[in-house]
Short mmCIF file of N, CA and C in Angstrom, two decimals:
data_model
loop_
_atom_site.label_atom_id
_atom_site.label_comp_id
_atom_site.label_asym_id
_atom_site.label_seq_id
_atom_site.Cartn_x
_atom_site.Cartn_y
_atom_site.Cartn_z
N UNK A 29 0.79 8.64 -11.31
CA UNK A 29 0.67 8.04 -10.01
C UNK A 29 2.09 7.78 -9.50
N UNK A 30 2.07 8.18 -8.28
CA UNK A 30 3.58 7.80 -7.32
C UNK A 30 3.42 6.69 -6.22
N UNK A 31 4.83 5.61 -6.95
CA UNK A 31 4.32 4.66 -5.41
C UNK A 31 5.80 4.76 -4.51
N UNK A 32 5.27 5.09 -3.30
CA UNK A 32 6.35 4.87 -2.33
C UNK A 32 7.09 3.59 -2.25
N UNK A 33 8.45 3.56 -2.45
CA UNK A 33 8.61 1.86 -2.24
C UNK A 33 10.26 1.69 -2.29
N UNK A 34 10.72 0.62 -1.44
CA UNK A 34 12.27 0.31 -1.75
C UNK A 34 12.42 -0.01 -2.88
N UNK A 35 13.67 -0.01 -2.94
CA UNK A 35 14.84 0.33 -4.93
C UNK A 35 14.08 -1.36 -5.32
N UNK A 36 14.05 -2.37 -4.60
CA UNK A 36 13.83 -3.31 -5.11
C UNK A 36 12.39 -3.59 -5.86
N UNK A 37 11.56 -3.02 -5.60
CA UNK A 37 10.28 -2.97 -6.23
C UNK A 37 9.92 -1.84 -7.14
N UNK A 38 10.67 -1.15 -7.57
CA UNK A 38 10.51 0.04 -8.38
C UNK A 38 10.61 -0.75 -9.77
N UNK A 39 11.21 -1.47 -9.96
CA UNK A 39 11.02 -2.01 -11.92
C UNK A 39 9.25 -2.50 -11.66
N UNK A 40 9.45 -3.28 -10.87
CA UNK A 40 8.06 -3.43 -11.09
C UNK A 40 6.78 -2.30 -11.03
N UNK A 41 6.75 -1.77 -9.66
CA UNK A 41 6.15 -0.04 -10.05
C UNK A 41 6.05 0.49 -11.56
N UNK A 42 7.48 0.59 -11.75
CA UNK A 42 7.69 1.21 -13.50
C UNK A 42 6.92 0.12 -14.54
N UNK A 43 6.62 -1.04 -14.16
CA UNK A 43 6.01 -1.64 -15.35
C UNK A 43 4.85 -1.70 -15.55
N UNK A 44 4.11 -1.44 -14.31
CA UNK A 44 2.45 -1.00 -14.32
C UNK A 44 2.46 0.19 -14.17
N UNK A 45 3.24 1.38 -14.88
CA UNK A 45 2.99 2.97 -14.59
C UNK A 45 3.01 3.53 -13.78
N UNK A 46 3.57 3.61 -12.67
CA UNK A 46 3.76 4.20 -11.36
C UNK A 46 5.13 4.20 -11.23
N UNK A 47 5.12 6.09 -11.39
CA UNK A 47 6.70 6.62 -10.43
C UNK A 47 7.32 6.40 -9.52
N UNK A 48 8.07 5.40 -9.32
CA UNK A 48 8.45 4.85 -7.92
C UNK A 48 9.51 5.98 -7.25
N UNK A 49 9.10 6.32 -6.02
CA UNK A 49 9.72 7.45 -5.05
C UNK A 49 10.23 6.05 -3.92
N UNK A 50 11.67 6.56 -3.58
CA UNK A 50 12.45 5.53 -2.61
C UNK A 50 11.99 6.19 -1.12
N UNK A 51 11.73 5.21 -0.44
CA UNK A 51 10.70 5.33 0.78
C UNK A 51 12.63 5.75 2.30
N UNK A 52 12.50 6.11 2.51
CA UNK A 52 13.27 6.48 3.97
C UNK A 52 13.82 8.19 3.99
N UNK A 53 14.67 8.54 4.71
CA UNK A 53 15.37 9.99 5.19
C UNK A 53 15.04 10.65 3.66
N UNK A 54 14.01 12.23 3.57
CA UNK A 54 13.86 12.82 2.72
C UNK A 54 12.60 12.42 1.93
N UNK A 55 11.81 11.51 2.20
CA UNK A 55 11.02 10.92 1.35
C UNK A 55 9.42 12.37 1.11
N UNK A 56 9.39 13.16 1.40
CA UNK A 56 8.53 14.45 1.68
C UNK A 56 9.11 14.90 0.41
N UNK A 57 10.52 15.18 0.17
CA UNK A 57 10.95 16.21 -0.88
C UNK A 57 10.85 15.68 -2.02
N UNK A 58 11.39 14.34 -2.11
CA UNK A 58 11.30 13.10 -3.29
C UNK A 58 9.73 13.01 -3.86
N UNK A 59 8.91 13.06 -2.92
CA UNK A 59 7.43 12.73 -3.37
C UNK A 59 7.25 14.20 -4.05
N UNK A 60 7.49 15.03 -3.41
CA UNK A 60 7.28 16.68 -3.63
C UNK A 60 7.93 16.99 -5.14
N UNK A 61 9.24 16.29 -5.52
CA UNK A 61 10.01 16.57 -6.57
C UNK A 61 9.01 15.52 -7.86
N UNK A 62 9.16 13.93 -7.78
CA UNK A 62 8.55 13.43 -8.71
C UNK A 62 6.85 13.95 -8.84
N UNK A 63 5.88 14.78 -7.77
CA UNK A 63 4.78 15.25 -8.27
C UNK A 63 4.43 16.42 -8.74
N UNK A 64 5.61 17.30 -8.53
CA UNK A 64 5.95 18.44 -9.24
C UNK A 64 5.18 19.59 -8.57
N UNK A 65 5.65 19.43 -6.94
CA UNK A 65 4.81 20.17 -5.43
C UNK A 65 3.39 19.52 -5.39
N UNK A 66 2.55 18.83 -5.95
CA UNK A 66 1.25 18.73 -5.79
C UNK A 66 0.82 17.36 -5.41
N UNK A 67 0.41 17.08 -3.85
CA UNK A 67 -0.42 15.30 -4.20
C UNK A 67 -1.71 15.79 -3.79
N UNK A 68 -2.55 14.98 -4.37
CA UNK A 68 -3.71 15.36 -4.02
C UNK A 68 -4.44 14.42 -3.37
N UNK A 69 -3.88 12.98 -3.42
CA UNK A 69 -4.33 11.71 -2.29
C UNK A 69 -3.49 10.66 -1.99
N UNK A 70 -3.21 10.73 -1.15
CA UNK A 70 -2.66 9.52 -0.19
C UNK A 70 -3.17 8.00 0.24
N UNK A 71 -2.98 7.27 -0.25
CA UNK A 71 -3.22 5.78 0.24
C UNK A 71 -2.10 5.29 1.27
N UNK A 72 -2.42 4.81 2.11
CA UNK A 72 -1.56 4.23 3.24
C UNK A 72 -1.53 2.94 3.40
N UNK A 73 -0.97 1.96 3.29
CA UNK A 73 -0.44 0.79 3.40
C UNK A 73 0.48 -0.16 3.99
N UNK A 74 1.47 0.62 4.60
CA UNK A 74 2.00 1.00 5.25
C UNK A 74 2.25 1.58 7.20
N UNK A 75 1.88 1.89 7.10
CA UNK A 75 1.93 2.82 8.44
C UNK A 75 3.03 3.51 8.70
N UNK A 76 3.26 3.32 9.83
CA UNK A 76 4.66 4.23 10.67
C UNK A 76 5.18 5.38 9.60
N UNK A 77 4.15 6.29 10.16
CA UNK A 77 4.26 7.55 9.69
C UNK A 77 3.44 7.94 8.52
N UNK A 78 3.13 7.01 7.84
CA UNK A 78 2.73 7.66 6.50
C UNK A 78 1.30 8.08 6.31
N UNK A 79 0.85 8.99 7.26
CA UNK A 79 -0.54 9.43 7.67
C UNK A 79 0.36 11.36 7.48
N UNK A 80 1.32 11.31 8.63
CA UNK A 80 1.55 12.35 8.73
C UNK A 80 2.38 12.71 8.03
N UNK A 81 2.92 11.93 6.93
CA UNK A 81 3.88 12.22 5.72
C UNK A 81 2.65 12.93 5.21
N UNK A 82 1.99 12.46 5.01
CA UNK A 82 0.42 13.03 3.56
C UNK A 82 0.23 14.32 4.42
N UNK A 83 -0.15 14.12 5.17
CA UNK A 83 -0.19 15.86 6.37
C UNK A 83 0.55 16.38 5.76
N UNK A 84 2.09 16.18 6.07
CA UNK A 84 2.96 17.02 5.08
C UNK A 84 2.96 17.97 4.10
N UNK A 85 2.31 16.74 3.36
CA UNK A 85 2.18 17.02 1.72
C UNK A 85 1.31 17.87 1.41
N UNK A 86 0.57 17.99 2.61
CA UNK A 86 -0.54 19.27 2.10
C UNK A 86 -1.99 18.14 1.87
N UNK A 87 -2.25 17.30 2.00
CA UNK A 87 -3.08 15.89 1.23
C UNK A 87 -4.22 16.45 2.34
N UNK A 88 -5.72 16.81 1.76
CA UNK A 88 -6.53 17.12 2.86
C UNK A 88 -7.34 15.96 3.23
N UNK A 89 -7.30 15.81 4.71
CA UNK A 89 -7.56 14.56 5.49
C UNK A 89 -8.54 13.66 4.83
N UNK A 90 -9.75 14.38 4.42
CA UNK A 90 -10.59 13.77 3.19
C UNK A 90 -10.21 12.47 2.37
N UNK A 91 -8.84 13.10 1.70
CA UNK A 91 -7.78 12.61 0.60
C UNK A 91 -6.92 11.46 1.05
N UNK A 92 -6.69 11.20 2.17
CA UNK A 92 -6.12 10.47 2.90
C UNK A 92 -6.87 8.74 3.52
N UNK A 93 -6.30 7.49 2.97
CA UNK A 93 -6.38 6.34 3.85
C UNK A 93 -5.55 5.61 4.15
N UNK A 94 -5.62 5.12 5.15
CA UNK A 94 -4.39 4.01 5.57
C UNK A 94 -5.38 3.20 6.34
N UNK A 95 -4.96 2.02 6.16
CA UNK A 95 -5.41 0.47 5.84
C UNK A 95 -4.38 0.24 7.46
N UNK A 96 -3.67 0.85 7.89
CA UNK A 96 -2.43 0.43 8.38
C UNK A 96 -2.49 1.31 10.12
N UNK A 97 -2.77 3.11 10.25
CA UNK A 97 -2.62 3.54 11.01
C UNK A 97 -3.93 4.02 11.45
N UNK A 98 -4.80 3.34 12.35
CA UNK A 98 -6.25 4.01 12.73
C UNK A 98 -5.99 4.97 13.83
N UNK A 99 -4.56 4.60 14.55
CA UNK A 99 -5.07 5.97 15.86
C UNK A 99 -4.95 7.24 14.61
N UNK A 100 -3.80 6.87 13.43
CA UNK A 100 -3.27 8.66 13.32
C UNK A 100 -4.10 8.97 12.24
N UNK A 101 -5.21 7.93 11.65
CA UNK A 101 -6.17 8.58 10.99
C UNK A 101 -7.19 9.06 12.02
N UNK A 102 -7.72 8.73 12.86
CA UNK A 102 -8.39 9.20 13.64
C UNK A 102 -8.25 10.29 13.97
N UNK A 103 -6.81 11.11 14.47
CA UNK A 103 -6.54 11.88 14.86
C UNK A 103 -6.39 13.28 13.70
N UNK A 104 -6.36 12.89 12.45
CA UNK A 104 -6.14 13.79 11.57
C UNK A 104 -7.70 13.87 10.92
N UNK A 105 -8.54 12.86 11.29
CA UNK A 105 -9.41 12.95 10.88
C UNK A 105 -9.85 12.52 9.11
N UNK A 106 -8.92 11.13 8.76
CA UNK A 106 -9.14 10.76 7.75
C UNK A 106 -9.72 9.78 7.72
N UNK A 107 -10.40 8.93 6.87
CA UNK A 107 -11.00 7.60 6.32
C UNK A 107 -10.17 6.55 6.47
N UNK A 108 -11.31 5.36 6.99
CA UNK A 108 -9.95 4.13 7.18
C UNK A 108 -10.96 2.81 6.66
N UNK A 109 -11.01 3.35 5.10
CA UNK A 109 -11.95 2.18 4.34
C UNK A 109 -11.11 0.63 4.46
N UNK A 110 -10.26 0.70 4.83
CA UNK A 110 -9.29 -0.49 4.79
C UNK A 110 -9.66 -1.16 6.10
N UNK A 111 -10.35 -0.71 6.62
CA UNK A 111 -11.11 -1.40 8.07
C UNK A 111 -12.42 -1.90 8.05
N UNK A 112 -12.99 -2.09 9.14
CA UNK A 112 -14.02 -2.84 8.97
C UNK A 112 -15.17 -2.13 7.99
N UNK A 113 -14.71 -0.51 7.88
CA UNK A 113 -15.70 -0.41 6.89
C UNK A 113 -15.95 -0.71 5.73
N UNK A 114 -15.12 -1.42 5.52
CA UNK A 114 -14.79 -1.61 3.67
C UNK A 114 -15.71 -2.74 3.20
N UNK A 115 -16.32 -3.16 4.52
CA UNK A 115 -17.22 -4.23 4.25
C UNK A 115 -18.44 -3.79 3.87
N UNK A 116 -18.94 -3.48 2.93
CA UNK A 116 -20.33 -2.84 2.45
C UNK A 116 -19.85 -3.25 1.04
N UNK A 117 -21.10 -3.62 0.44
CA UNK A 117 -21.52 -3.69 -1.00
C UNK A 117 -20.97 -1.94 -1.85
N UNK A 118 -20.81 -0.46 -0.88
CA UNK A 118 -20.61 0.35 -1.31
C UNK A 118 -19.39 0.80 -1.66
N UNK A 119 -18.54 0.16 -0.59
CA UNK A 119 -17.36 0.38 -1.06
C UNK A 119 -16.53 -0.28 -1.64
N UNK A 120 -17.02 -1.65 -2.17
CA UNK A 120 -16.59 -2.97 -2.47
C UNK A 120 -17.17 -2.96 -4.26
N UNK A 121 -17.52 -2.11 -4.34
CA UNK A 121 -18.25 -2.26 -5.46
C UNK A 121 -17.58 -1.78 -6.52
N UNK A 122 -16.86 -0.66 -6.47
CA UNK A 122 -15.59 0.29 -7.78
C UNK A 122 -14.77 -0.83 -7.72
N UNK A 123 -14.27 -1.17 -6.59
CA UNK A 123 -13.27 -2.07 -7.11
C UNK A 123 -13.43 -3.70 -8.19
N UNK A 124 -14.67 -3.99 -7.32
CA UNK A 124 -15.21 -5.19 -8.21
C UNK A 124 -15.60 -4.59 -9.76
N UNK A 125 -15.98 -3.79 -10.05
CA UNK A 125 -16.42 -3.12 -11.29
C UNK A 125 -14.90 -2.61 -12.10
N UNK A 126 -13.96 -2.42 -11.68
CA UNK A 126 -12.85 -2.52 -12.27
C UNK A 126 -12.37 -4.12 -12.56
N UNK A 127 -12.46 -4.75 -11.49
CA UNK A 127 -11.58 -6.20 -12.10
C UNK A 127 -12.79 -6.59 -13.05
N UNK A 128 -13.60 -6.07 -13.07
CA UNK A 128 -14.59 -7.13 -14.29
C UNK A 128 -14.06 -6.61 -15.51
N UNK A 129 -13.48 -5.62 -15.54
CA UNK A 129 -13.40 -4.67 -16.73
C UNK A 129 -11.69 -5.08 -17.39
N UNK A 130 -10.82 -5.36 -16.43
CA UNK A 130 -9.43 -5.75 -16.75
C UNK A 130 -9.25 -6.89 -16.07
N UNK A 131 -8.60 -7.45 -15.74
CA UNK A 131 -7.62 -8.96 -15.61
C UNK A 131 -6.68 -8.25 -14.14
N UNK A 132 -6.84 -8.23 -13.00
CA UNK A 132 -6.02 -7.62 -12.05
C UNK A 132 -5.21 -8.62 -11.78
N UNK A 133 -4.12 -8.22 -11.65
CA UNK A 133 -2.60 -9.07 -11.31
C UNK A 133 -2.77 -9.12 -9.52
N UNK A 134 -2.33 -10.23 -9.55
CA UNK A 134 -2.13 -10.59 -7.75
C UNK A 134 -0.99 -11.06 -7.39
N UNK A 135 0.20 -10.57 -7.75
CA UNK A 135 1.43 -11.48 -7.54
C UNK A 135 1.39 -12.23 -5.89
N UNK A 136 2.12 -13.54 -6.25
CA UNK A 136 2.30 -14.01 -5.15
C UNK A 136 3.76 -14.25 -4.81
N UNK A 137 4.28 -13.77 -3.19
CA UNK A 137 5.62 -13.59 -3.38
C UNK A 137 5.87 -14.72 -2.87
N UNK A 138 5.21 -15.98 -1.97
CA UNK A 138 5.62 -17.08 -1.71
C UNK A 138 4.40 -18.20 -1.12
N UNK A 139 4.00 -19.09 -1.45
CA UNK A 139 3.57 -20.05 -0.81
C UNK A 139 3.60 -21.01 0.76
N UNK A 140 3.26 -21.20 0.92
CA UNK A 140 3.68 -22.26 2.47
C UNK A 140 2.82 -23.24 2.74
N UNK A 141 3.52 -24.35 3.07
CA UNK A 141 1.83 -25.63 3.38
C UNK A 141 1.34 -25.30 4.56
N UNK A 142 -0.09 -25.58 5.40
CA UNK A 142 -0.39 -25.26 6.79
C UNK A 142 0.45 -25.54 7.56
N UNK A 143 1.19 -26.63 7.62
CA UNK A 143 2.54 -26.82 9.21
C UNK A 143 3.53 -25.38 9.20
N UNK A 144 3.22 -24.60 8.20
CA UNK A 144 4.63 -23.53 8.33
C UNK A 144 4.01 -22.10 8.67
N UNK A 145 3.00 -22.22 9.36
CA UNK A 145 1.79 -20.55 9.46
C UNK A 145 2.67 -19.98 10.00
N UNK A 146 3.33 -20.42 10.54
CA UNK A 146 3.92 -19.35 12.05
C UNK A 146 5.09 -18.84 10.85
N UNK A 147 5.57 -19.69 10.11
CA UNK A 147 6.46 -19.02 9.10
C UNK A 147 6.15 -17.88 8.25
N UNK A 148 4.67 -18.21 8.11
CA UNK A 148 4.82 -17.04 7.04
C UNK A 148 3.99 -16.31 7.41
N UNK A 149 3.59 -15.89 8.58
CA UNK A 149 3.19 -15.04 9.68
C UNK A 149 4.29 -13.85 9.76
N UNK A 150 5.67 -14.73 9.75
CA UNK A 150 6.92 -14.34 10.44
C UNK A 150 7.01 -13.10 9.20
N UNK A 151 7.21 -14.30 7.91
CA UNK A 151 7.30 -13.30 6.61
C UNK A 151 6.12 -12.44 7.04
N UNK A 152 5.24 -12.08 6.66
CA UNK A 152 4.16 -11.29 6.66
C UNK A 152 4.29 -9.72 7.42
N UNK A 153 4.98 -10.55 8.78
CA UNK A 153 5.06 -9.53 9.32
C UNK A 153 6.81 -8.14 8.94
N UNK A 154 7.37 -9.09 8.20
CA UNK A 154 8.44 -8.41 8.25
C UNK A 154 8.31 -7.17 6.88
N UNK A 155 7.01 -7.66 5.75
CA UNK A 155 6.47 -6.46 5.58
C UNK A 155 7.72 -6.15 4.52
N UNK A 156 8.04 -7.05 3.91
CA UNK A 156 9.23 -6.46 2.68
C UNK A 156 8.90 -7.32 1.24
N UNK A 157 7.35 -8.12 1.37
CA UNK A 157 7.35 -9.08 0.02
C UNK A 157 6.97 -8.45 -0.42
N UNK A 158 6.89 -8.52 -2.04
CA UNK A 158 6.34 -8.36 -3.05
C UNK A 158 5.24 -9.66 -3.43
N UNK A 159 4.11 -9.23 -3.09
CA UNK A 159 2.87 -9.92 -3.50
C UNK A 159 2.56 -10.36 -2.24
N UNK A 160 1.51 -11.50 -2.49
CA UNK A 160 0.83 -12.07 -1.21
C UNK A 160 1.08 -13.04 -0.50
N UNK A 161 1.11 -13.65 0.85
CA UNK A 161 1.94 -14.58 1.36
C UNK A 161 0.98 -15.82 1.51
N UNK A 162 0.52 -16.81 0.50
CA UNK A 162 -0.37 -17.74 0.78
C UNK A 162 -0.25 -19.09 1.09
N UNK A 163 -1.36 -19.79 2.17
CA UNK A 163 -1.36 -20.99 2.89
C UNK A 163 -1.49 -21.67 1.52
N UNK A 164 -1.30 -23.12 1.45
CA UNK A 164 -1.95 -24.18 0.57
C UNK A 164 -1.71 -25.40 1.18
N UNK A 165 -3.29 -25.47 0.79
CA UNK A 165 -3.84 -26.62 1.34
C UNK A 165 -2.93 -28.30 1.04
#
């Protein structure tokens, strides 16, 4: 498995098994080099661009989701389970049937009490943490 990602999150990538490929200028050839020419599915998380990076790659639209870009899945004609469809017992269900089976890690990259939402909105949006950005009560 290859995860797209800045230099700063790659030890971690490397410690749950995933080839970390450095995300900016060239990132097509890098993915192309660590999969050895072949991806065969794309997860999107991301956006800005990374619909038509997987285009790229040869990834058939099928193979393809992003959680992140609905016009350019739309337009390529891929799946966007990361939307409201993900709400079904059907597609909710592999994943629940895996965490029963292992212990899934949820890192959290920072906390905030309710007076600071707009703060970590701010974080949220800037889209560079590692883990999840949570309120407490």
């Amino acid at each position: 498995m290859i995860g797209l990602a800045s230099e700063p999150h790659h030890a971690w990538l490397e410690k749950h098994g995933v080839l970390p490929v450095t995300c900016g200028p060239g990132t097509a050839e890098r993915i192309r080099e660590a999969s050895g020419g072949r991806v065969d599915a794309f997860i999107d998380t991301i956006g800005e661009g990374c619909a038509a990076l997987a285009v790229e790659l040869c990834v058939r639209p099928a193979r393809i989701d992003t959680i992140r870009d609905g016009k350019a899945a739309t337009e390529i004609g891929a799946p966007t389970y990361g939307e409201g469809a993900a709400a079904s017992a059907v597609v909710l269900g592999e994943p629940a049937r895996l965490a029963a089976r292992c212990r899934p890690e949820v890192p959290i990259a920072r906390t905030h009490p309710p007076e600071a939402v707009q703060e970590a909105f701010r974080a949220l949006e800037r889209r560079h943490t590692h883990g999840k950005i949570v309120l407490r009560p």
